[in-house]
């Protein structure tokens, strides 16, 4: 619709957090239509670090479709609050400490605590300087390695490292 006078508005209802996160991170949303995403899942959504366009809205819960569609039609017919005229101001940016918490929650929804411990133990042994292998304890480098693996491109590990260093004085 980019070469026409028509608008494409998206009303998407999804309960898969990973799918919503993938689309928010990788899709270029149109600037001349509304993108209304209604997330109905249980796990918290991790917002991408990049700024979303001001016409992309993410809601928790199911929509009232009659009110939603009527609102879109009213906005376009009246010319008030058109998507391309919305402020470019970012409404929210998830702070690093909250983002880390959400990413750990995401990891715990994908892996068991035992799986995470085993992975961290293997990483700790890789970085272990002593000759004896670790069996029931992990080290700082192992935790950082696990965080890098889990977070991948979702978050800046250096920011989380700074938070670890503020808490851990050893």
mmCIF file of the C-alpha atoms, coordinates in Angstrom:
data_MODEL
# 
_entry.id   MODEL 
# 
loop_
_atom_site.group_PDB 
_atom_site.id 
_atom_site.type_symbol 
_atom_site.label_atom_id 
_atom_site.label_alt_id 
_atom_site.label_comp_id 
_atom_site.label_asym_id 
_atom_site.label_entity_id 
_atom_site.label_seq_id 
_atom_site.pdbx_PDB_ins_code 
_atom_site.Cartn_x 
_atom_site.Cartn_y 
_atom_site.Cartn_z 
_atom_site.occupancy 
_atom_site.B_iso_or_equiv 
_atom_site.pdbx_formal_charge 
_atom_site.auth_seq_id 
_atom_site.auth_comp_id 
_atom_site.auth_asym_id 
_atom_site.auth_atom_id 
_atom_site.pdbx_PDB_model_num 
ATOM 1   C CA . UNK A 1 1   ? 0.000   0.000   0.000  1.00 0.00 ? 1   UNK A CA 1 
ATOM 2   C CA . UNK A 1 2   ? 3.003   2.327   0.033  1.00 0.00 ? 2   UNK A CA 1 
ATOM 3   C CA . UNK A 1 3   ? 2.289   3.771   -3.430 1.00 0.00 ? 3   UNK A CA 1 
ATOM 4   C CA . UNK A 1 4   ? -1.431  4.329   -2.877 1.00 0.00 ? 4   UNK A CA 1 
ATOM 5   C CA . UNK A 1 5   ? -3.622  6.490   -0.705 1.00 0.00 ? 5   UNK A CA 1 
ATOM 6   C CA . UNK A 1 6   ? -4.796  3.439   1.219  1.00 0.00 ? 6   UNK A CA 1 
ATOM 7   C CA . UNK A 1 7   ? -3.728  2.639   4.772  1.00 0.00 ? 7   UNK A CA 1 
ATOM 8   C CA . UNK A 1 8   ? -2.916  -0.710  6.229  1.00 0.00 ? 8   UNK A CA 1 
ATOM 9   C CA . UNK A 1 9   ? -3.676  -1.020  9.942  1.00 0.00 ? 9   UNK A CA 1 
ATOM 10  C CA . UNK A 1 10  ? -2.625  -4.078  11.902 1.00 0.00 ? 10  UNK A CA 1 
ATOM 11  C CA . UNK A 1 11  ? -4.599  -5.501  14.827 1.00 0.00 ? 11  UNK A CA 1 
ATOM 12  C CA . UNK A 1 12  ? -2.736  -8.593  15.996 1.00 0.00 ? 12  UNK A CA 1 
ATOM 13  C CA . UNK A 1 13  ? -3.663  -10.833 18.915 1.00 0.00 ? 13  UNK A CA 1 
ATOM 14  C CA . UNK A 1 14  ? -0.917  -13.249 19.986 1.00 0.00 ? 14  UNK A CA 1 
ATOM 15  C CA . UNK A 1 15  ? -0.095  -15.299 23.081 1.00 0.00 ? 15  UNK A CA 1 
ATOM 16  C CA . UNK A 1 16  ? 3.432   -16.360 22.079 1.00 0.00 ? 16  UNK A CA 1 
ATOM 17  C CA . UNK A 1 17  ? 5.936   -13.972 23.717 1.00 0.00 ? 17  UNK A CA 1 
ATOM 18  C CA . UNK A 1 18  ? 8.808   -15.157 21.513 1.00 0.00 ? 18  UNK A CA 1 
ATOM 19  C CA . UNK A 1 19  ? 6.858   -14.481 18.333 1.00 0.00 ? 19  UNK A CA 1 
ATOM 20  C CA . UNK A 1 20  ? 5.894   -10.969 19.443 1.00 0.00 ? 20  UNK A CA 1 
ATOM 21  C CA . UNK A 1 21  ? 9.511   -10.255 20.482 1.00 0.00 ? 21  UNK A CA 1 
ATOM 22  C CA . UNK A 1 22  ? 10.764  -11.529 17.110 1.00 0.00 ? 22  UNK A CA 1 
ATOM 23  C CA . UNK A 1 23  ? 8.400   -9.282  15.162 1.00 0.00 ? 23  UNK A CA 1 
ATOM 24  C CA . UNK A 1 24  ? 9.119   -6.229  17.320 1.00 0.00 ? 24  UNK A CA 1 
ATOM 25  C CA . UNK A 1 25  ? 12.843  -6.733  16.759 1.00 0.00 ? 25  UNK A CA 1 
ATOM 26  C CA . UNK A 1 26  ? 12.856  -7.643  13.062 1.00 0.00 ? 26  UNK A CA 1 
ATOM 27  C CA . UNK A 1 27  ? 9.857   -6.123  11.271 1.00 0.00 ? 27  UNK A CA 1 
ATOM 28  C CA . UNK A 1 28  ? 9.776   -2.628  9.788  1.00 0.00 ? 28  UNK A CA 1 
ATOM 29  C CA . UNK A 1 29  ? 6.317   -1.381  10.697 1.00 0.00 ? 29  UNK A CA 1 
ATOM 30  C CA . UNK A 1 30  ? 4.571   1.034   8.340  1.00 0.00 ? 30  UNK A CA 1 
ATOM 31  C CA . UNK A 1 31  ? 4.423   4.637   9.499  1.00 0.00 ? 31  UNK A CA 1 
ATOM 32  C CA . UNK A 1 32  ? 1.080   5.475   7.901  1.00 0.00 ? 32  UNK A CA 1 
ATOM 33  C CA . UNK A 1 33  ? -1.056  2.907   9.714  1.00 0.00 ? 33  UNK A CA 1 
ATOM 34  C CA . UNK A 1 34  ? -1.623  1.749   13.253 1.00 0.00 ? 34  UNK A CA 1 
ATOM 35  C CA . UNK A 1 35  ? 0.033   -1.432  14.498 1.00 0.00 ? 35  UNK A CA 1 
ATOM 36  C CA . UNK A 1 36  ? -1.878  -2.607  17.561 1.00 0.00 ? 36  UNK A CA 1 
ATOM 37  C CA . UNK A 1 37  ? -0.434  -5.736  19.148 1.00 0.00 ? 37  UNK A CA 1 
ATOM 38  C CA . UNK A 1 38  ? -2.443  -7.423  21.886 1.00 0.00 ? 38  UNK A CA 1 
ATOM 39  C CA . UNK A 1 39  ? -0.317  -9.873  23.849 1.00 0.00 ? 39  UNK A CA 1 
ATOM 40  C CA . UNK A 1 40  ? -2.338  -12.470 25.763 1.00 0.00 ? 40  UNK A CA 1 
ATOM 41  C CA . UNK A 1 41  ? 0.436   -14.742 27.059 1.00 0.00 ? 41  UNK A CA 1 
ATOM 42  C CA . UNK A 1 42  ? 1.733   -15.219 30.598 1.00 0.00 ? 42  UNK A CA 1 
ATOM 43  C CA . UNK A 1 43  ? 5.442   -14.354 30.306 1.00 0.00 ? 43  UNK A CA 1 
ATOM 44  C CA . UNK A 1 44  ? 6.445   -10.696 30.238 1.00 0.00 ? 44  UNK A CA 1 
ATOM 45  C CA . UNK A 1 45  ? 7.439   -9.313  26.856 1.00 0.00 ? 45  UNK A CA 1 
ATOM 46  C CA . UNK A 1 46  ? 11.004  -8.063  26.463 1.00 0.00 ? 46  UNK A CA 1 
ATOM 47  C CA . UNK A 1 47  ? 10.900  -4.904  24.406 1.00 0.00 ? 47  UNK A CA 1 
ATOM 48  C CA . UNK A 1 48  ? 13.651  -4.452  21.840 1.00 0.00 ? 48  UNK A CA 1 
ATOM 49  C CA . UNK A 1 49  ? 16.438  -1.994  22.520 1.00 0.00 ? 49  UNK A CA 1 
ATOM 50  C CA . UNK A 1 50  ? 15.667  -0.165  19.291 1.00 0.00 ? 50  UNK A CA 1 
ATOM 51  C CA . UNK A 1 51  ? 12.986  2.484   19.471 1.00 0.00 ? 51  UNK A CA 1 
ATOM 52  C CA . UNK A 1 52  ? 9.646   1.359   18.110 1.00 0.00 ? 52  UNK A CA 1 
ATOM 53  C CA . UNK A 1 53  ? 7.750   3.742   15.851 1.00 0.00 ? 53  UNK A CA 1 
ATOM 54  C CA . UNK A 1 54  ? 5.216   5.889   17.682 1.00 0.00 ? 54  UNK A CA 1 
ATOM 55  C CA . UNK A 1 55  ? 2.338   4.235   15.816 1.00 0.00 ? 55  UNK A CA 1 
ATOM 56  C CA . UNK A 1 56  ? 3.140   0.758   17.218 1.00 0.00 ? 56  UNK A CA 1 
ATOM 57  C CA . UNK A 1 57  ? 1.229   -0.021  20.389 1.00 0.00 ? 57  UNK A CA 1 
ATOM 58  C CA . UNK A 1 58  ? 1.653   -3.084  22.582 1.00 0.00 ? 58  UNK A CA 1 
ATOM 59  C CA . UNK A 1 59  ? -1.159  -4.007  24.975 1.00 0.00 ? 59  UNK A CA 1 
ATOM 60  C CA . UNK A 1 60  ? -1.491  -6.784  27.545 1.00 0.00 ? 60  UNK A CA 1 
ATOM 61  C CA . UNK A 1 61  ? -4.782  -8.655  27.271 1.00 0.00 ? 61  UNK A CA 1 
ATOM 62  C CA . UNK A 1 62  ? -7.525  -9.159  24.745 1.00 0.00 ? 62  UNK A CA 1 
ATOM 63  C CA . UNK A 1 63  ? -8.893  -6.240  22.766 1.00 0.00 ? 63  UNK A CA 1 
ATOM 64  C CA . UNK A 1 64  ? -12.440 -4.981  22.521 1.00 0.00 ? 64  UNK A CA 1 
ATOM 65  C CA . UNK A 1 65  ? -12.426 -5.349  18.731 1.00 0.00 ? 65  UNK A CA 1 
ATOM 66  C CA . UNK A 1 66  ? -15.518 -3.216  18.164 1.00 0.00 ? 66  UNK A CA 1 
ATOM 67  C CA . UNK A 1 67  ? -14.023 -0.292  20.085 1.00 0.00 ? 67  UNK A CA 1 
ATOM 68  C CA . UNK A 1 68  ? -10.557 -0.819  18.559 1.00 0.00 ? 68  UNK A CA 1 
ATOM 69  C CA . UNK A 1 69  ? -11.737 -0.861  14.946 1.00 0.00 ? 69  UNK A CA 1 
ATOM 70  C CA . UNK A 1 70  ? -14.175 2.006   15.548 1.00 0.00 ? 70  UNK A CA 1 
ATOM 71  C CA . UNK A 1 71  ? -11.334 4.043   17.032 1.00 0.00 ? 71  UNK A CA 1 
ATOM 72  C CA . UNK A 1 72  ? -9.099  3.427   14.011 1.00 0.00 ? 72  UNK A CA 1 
ATOM 73  C CA . UNK A 1 73  ? -11.896 4.403   11.609 1.00 0.00 ? 73  UNK A CA 1 
ATOM 74  C CA . UNK A 1 74  ? -12.754 7.538   13.631 1.00 0.00 ? 74  UNK A CA 1 
ATOM 75  C CA . UNK A 1 75  ? -9.123  8.646   13.714 1.00 0.00 ? 75  UNK A CA 1 
ATOM 76  C CA . UNK A 1 76  ? -8.703  8.302   9.956  1.00 0.00 ? 76  UNK A CA 1 
ATOM 77  C CA . UNK A 1 77  ? -12.069 9.848   9.032  1.00 0.00 ? 77  UNK A CA 1 
ATOM 78  C CA . UNK A 1 78  ? -11.694 12.788  11.425 1.00 0.00 ? 78  UNK A CA 1 
ATOM 79  C CA . UNK A 1 79  ? -7.990  13.286  10.695 1.00 0.00 ? 79  UNK A CA 1 
ATOM 80  C CA . UNK A 1 80  ? -7.251  13.484  14.434 1.00 0.00 ? 80  UNK A CA 1 
ATOM 81  C CA . UNK A 1 81  ? -4.328  11.471  15.766 1.00 0.00 ? 81  UNK A CA 1 
ATOM 82  C CA . UNK A 1 82  ? -3.269  10.058  12.422 1.00 0.00 ? 82  UNK A CA 1 
ATOM 83  C CA . UNK A 1 83  ? -0.395  7.580   12.721 1.00 0.00 ? 83  UNK A CA 1 
ATOM 84  C CA . UNK A 1 84  ? 2.031   9.715   10.724 1.00 0.00 ? 84  UNK A CA 1 
ATOM 85  C CA . UNK A 1 85  ? 1.339   12.707  12.989 1.00 0.00 ? 85  UNK A CA 1 
ATOM 86  C CA . UNK A 1 86  ? 1.950   10.917  16.275 1.00 0.00 ? 86  UNK A CA 1 
ATOM 87  C CA . UNK A 1 87  ? 4.774   12.248  18.365 1.00 0.00 ? 87  UNK A CA 1 
ATOM 88  C CA . UNK A 1 88  ? 8.177   10.712  17.776 1.00 0.00 ? 88  UNK A CA 1 
ATOM 89  C CA . UNK A 1 89  ? 8.699   10.705  21.524 1.00 0.00 ? 89  UNK A CA 1 
ATOM 90  C CA . UNK A 1 90  ? 9.547   7.322   23.026 1.00 0.00 ? 90  UNK A CA 1 
ATOM 91  C CA . UNK A 1 91  ? 6.972   6.503   25.667 1.00 0.00 ? 91  UNK A CA 1 
ATOM 92  C CA . UNK A 1 92  ? 8.924   3.779   27.448 1.00 0.00 ? 92  UNK A CA 1 
ATOM 93  C CA . UNK A 1 93  ? 12.363  2.278   27.413 1.00 0.00 ? 93  UNK A CA 1 
ATOM 94  C CA . UNK A 1 94  ? 12.974  -0.693  29.643 1.00 0.00 ? 94  UNK A CA 1 
ATOM 95  C CA . UNK A 1 95  ? 15.784  0.054   32.142 1.00 0.00 ? 95  UNK A CA 1 
ATOM 96  C CA . UNK A 1 96  ? 18.753  -2.325  32.074 1.00 0.00 ? 96  UNK A CA 1 
ATOM 97  C CA . UNK A 1 97  ? 18.033  -3.868  35.486 1.00 0.00 ? 97  UNK A CA 1 
ATOM 98  C CA . UNK A 1 98  ? 14.394  -4.566  34.572 1.00 0.00 ? 98  UNK A CA 1 
ATOM 99  C CA . UNK A 1 99  ? 15.484  -5.902  31.176 1.00 0.00 ? 99  UNK A CA 1 
ATOM 100 C CA . UNK A 1 100 ? 17.911  -8.306  32.872 1.00 0.00 ? 100 UNK A CA 1 
ATOM 101 C CA . UNK A 1 101 ? 15.131  -9.508  35.182 1.00 0.00 ? 101 UNK A CA 1 
ATOM 102 C CA . UNK A 1 102 ? 12.815  -10.109 32.210 1.00 0.00 ? 102 UNK A CA 1 
ATOM 103 C CA . UNK A 1 103 ? 15.544  -11.973 30.337 1.00 0.00 ? 103 UNK A CA 1 
ATOM 104 C CA . UNK A 1 104 ? 16.179  -14.250 33.320 1.00 0.00 ? 104 UNK A CA 1 
ATOM 105 C CA . UNK A 1 105 ? 12.416  -14.855 33.495 1.00 0.00 ? 105 UNK A CA 1 
ATOM 106 C CA . UNK A 1 106 ? 12.506  -15.733 29.799 1.00 0.00 ? 106 UNK A CA 1 
ATOM 107 C CA . UNK A 1 107 ? 15.424  -18.131 30.362 1.00 0.00 ? 107 UNK A CA 1 
ATOM 108 C CA . UNK A 1 108 ? 13.566  -19.837 33.222 1.00 0.00 ? 108 UNK A CA 1 
ATOM 109 C CA . UNK A 1 109 ? 10.560  -20.314 30.958 1.00 0.00 ? 109 UNK A CA 1 
ATOM 110 C CA . UNK A 1 110 ? 12.775  -22.103 28.409 1.00 0.00 ? 110 UNK A CA 1 
ATOM 111 C CA . UNK A 1 111 ? 15.161  -24.058 30.668 1.00 0.00 ? 111 UNK A CA 1 
ATOM 112 C CA . UNK A 1 112 ? 14.932  -25.717 34.048 1.00 0.00 ? 112 UNK A CA 1 
ATOM 113 C CA . UNK A 1 113 ? 17.056  -24.420 36.916 1.00 0.00 ? 113 UNK A CA 1 
ATOM 114 C CA . UNK A 1 114 ? 19.092  -27.651 36.741 1.00 0.00 ? 114 UNK A CA 1 
ATOM 115 C CA . UNK A 1 115 ? 19.776  -27.130 33.027 1.00 0.00 ? 115 UNK A CA 1 
ATOM 116 C CA . UNK A 1 116 ? 20.918  -23.557 33.652 1.00 0.00 ? 116 UNK A CA 1 
ATOM 117 C CA . UNK A 1 117 ? 23.137  -24.687 36.542 1.00 0.00 ? 117 UNK A CA 1 
ATOM 118 C CA . UNK A 1 118 ? 24.686  -27.488 34.435 1.00 0.00 ? 118 UNK A CA 1 
ATOM 119 C CA . UNK A 1 119 ? 25.429  -25.076 31.605 1.00 0.00 ? 119 UNK A CA 1 
ATOM 120 C CA . UNK A 1 120 ? 26.928  -22.534 34.011 1.00 0.00 ? 120 UNK A CA 1 
ATOM 121 C CA . UNK A 1 121 ? 28.972  -25.273 35.718 1.00 0.00 ? 121 UNK A CA 1 
ATOM 122 C CA . UNK A 1 122 ? 30.451  -26.338 32.358 1.00 0.00 ? 122 UNK A CA 1 
ATOM 123 C CA . UNK A 1 123 ? 31.269  -22.721 31.545 1.00 0.00 ? 123 UNK A CA 1 
ATOM 124 C CA . UNK A 1 124 ? 32.769  -22.231 35.018 1.00 0.00 ? 124 UNK A CA 1 
ATOM 125 C CA . UNK A 1 125 ? 35.025  -25.271 34.506 1.00 0.00 ? 125 UNK A CA 1 
ATOM 126 C CA . UNK A 1 126 ? 36.138  -23.857 31.167 1.00 0.00 ? 126 UNK A CA 1 
ATOM 127 C CA . UNK A 1 127 ? 37.301  -20.687 32.938 1.00 0.00 ? 127 UNK A CA 1 
ATOM 128 C CA . UNK A 1 128 ? 38.521  -22.509 36.078 1.00 0.00 ? 128 UNK A CA 1 
ATOM 129 C CA . UNK A 1 129 ? 42.219  -21.848 36.710 1.00 0.00 ? 129 UNK A CA 1 
ATOM 130 C CA . UNK A 1 130 ? 42.766  -24.639 39.230 1.00 0.00 ? 130 UNK A CA 1 
ATOM 131 C CA . UNK A 1 131 ? 43.469  -28.237 38.246 1.00 0.00 ? 131 UNK A CA 1 
ATOM 132 C CA . UNK A 1 132 ? 40.453  -29.618 40.122 1.00 0.00 ? 132 UNK A CA 1 
ATOM 133 C CA . UNK A 1 133 ? 37.168  -29.507 38.229 1.00 0.00 ? 133 UNK A CA 1 
ATOM 134 C CA . UNK A 1 134 ? 34.260  -27.733 39.889 1.00 0.00 ? 134 UNK A CA 1 
ATOM 135 C CA . UNK A 1 135 ? 31.375  -30.044 40.773 1.00 0.00 ? 135 UNK A CA 1 
ATOM 136 C CA . UNK A 1 136 ? 28.930  -28.109 42.960 1.00 0.00 ? 136 UNK A CA 1 
ATOM 137 C CA . UNK A 1 137 ? 30.003  -24.508 42.603 1.00 0.00 ? 137 UNK A CA 1 
ATOM 138 C CA . UNK A 1 138 ? 30.180  -21.994 39.799 1.00 0.00 ? 138 UNK A CA 1 
ATOM 139 C CA . UNK A 1 139 ? 32.328  -18.927 39.250 1.00 0.00 ? 139 UNK A CA 1 
ATOM 140 C CA . UNK A 1 140 ? 31.790  -15.383 38.039 1.00 0.00 ? 140 UNK A CA 1 
ATOM 141 C CA . UNK A 1 141 ? 33.139  -16.087 34.539 1.00 0.00 ? 141 UNK A CA 1 
ATOM 142 C CA . UNK A 1 142 ? 30.779  -19.055 34.190 1.00 0.00 ? 142 UNK A CA 1 
ATOM 143 C CA . UNK A 1 143 ? 27.789  -16.894 35.100 1.00 0.00 ? 143 UNK A CA 1 
ATOM 144 C CA . UNK A 1 144 ? 28.867  -14.220 32.602 1.00 0.00 ? 144 UNK A CA 1 
ATOM 145 C CA . UNK A 1 145 ? 29.297  -16.860 29.917 1.00 0.00 ? 145 UNK A CA 1 
ATOM 146 C CA . UNK A 1 146 ? 25.801  -18.193 30.589 1.00 0.00 ? 146 UNK A CA 1 
ATOM 147 C CA . UNK A 1 147 ? 24.367  -14.667 30.475 1.00 0.00 ? 147 UNK A CA 1 
ATOM 148 C CA . UNK A 1 148 ? 26.089  -13.989 27.136 1.00 0.00 ? 148 UNK A CA 1 
ATOM 149 C CA . UNK A 1 149 ? 24.704  -17.236 25.744 1.00 0.00 ? 149 UNK A CA 1 
ATOM 150 C CA . UNK A 1 150 ? 21.167  -16.595 26.980 1.00 0.00 ? 150 UNK A CA 1 
ATOM 151 C CA . UNK A 1 151 ? 20.982  -12.915 26.131 1.00 0.00 ? 151 UNK A CA 1 
ATOM 152 C CA . UNK A 1 152 ? 22.639  -13.082 22.729 1.00 0.00 ? 152 UNK A CA 1 
ATOM 153 C CA . UNK A 1 153 ? 21.476  -9.866  21.056 1.00 0.00 ? 153 UNK A CA 1 
ATOM 154 C CA . UNK A 1 154 ? 18.649  -9.189  23.506 1.00 0.00 ? 154 UNK A CA 1 
ATOM 155 C CA . UNK A 1 155 ? 20.686  -7.042  25.850 1.00 0.00 ? 155 UNK A CA 1 
ATOM 156 C CA . UNK A 1 156 ? 24.042  -5.432  26.383 1.00 0.00 ? 156 UNK A CA 1 
ATOM 157 C CA . UNK A 1 157 ? 25.972  -7.818  28.667 1.00 0.00 ? 157 UNK A CA 1 
ATOM 158 C CA . UNK A 1 158 ? 28.376  -5.037  29.663 1.00 0.00 ? 158 UNK A CA 1 
ATOM 159 C CA . UNK A 1 159 ? 25.482  -3.131  31.272 1.00 0.00 ? 159 UNK A CA 1 
ATOM 160 C CA . UNK A 1 160 ? 24.482  -6.224  33.231 1.00 0.00 ? 160 UNK A CA 1 
ATOM 161 C CA . UNK A 1 161 ? 28.117  -6.814  34.221 1.00 0.00 ? 161 UNK A CA 1 
ATOM 162 C CA . UNK A 1 162 ? 28.163  -3.338  35.780 1.00 0.00 ? 162 UNK A CA 1 
ATOM 163 C CA . UNK A 1 163 ? 25.078  -4.245  37.819 1.00 0.00 ? 163 UNK A CA 1 
ATOM 164 C CA . UNK A 1 164 ? 26.767  -7.497  38.966 1.00 0.00 ? 164 UNK A CA 1 
ATOM 165 C CA . UNK A 1 165 ? 29.840  -5.544  40.013 1.00 0.00 ? 165 UNK A CA 1 
ATOM 166 C CA . UNK A 1 166 ? 27.714  -3.107  42.044 1.00 0.00 ? 166 UNK A CA 1 
ATOM 167 C CA . UNK A 1 167 ? 26.176  -6.014  43.969 1.00 0.00 ? 167 UNK A CA 1 
ATOM 168 C CA . UNK A 1 168 ? 29.123  -8.406  44.170 1.00 0.00 ? 168 UNK A CA 1 
ATOM 169 C CA . UNK A 1 169 ? 32.041  -6.992  46.113 1.00 0.00 ? 169 UNK A CA 1 
ATOM 170 C CA . UNK A 1 170 ? 34.053  -10.260 46.150 1.00 0.00 ? 170 UNK A CA 1 
# 
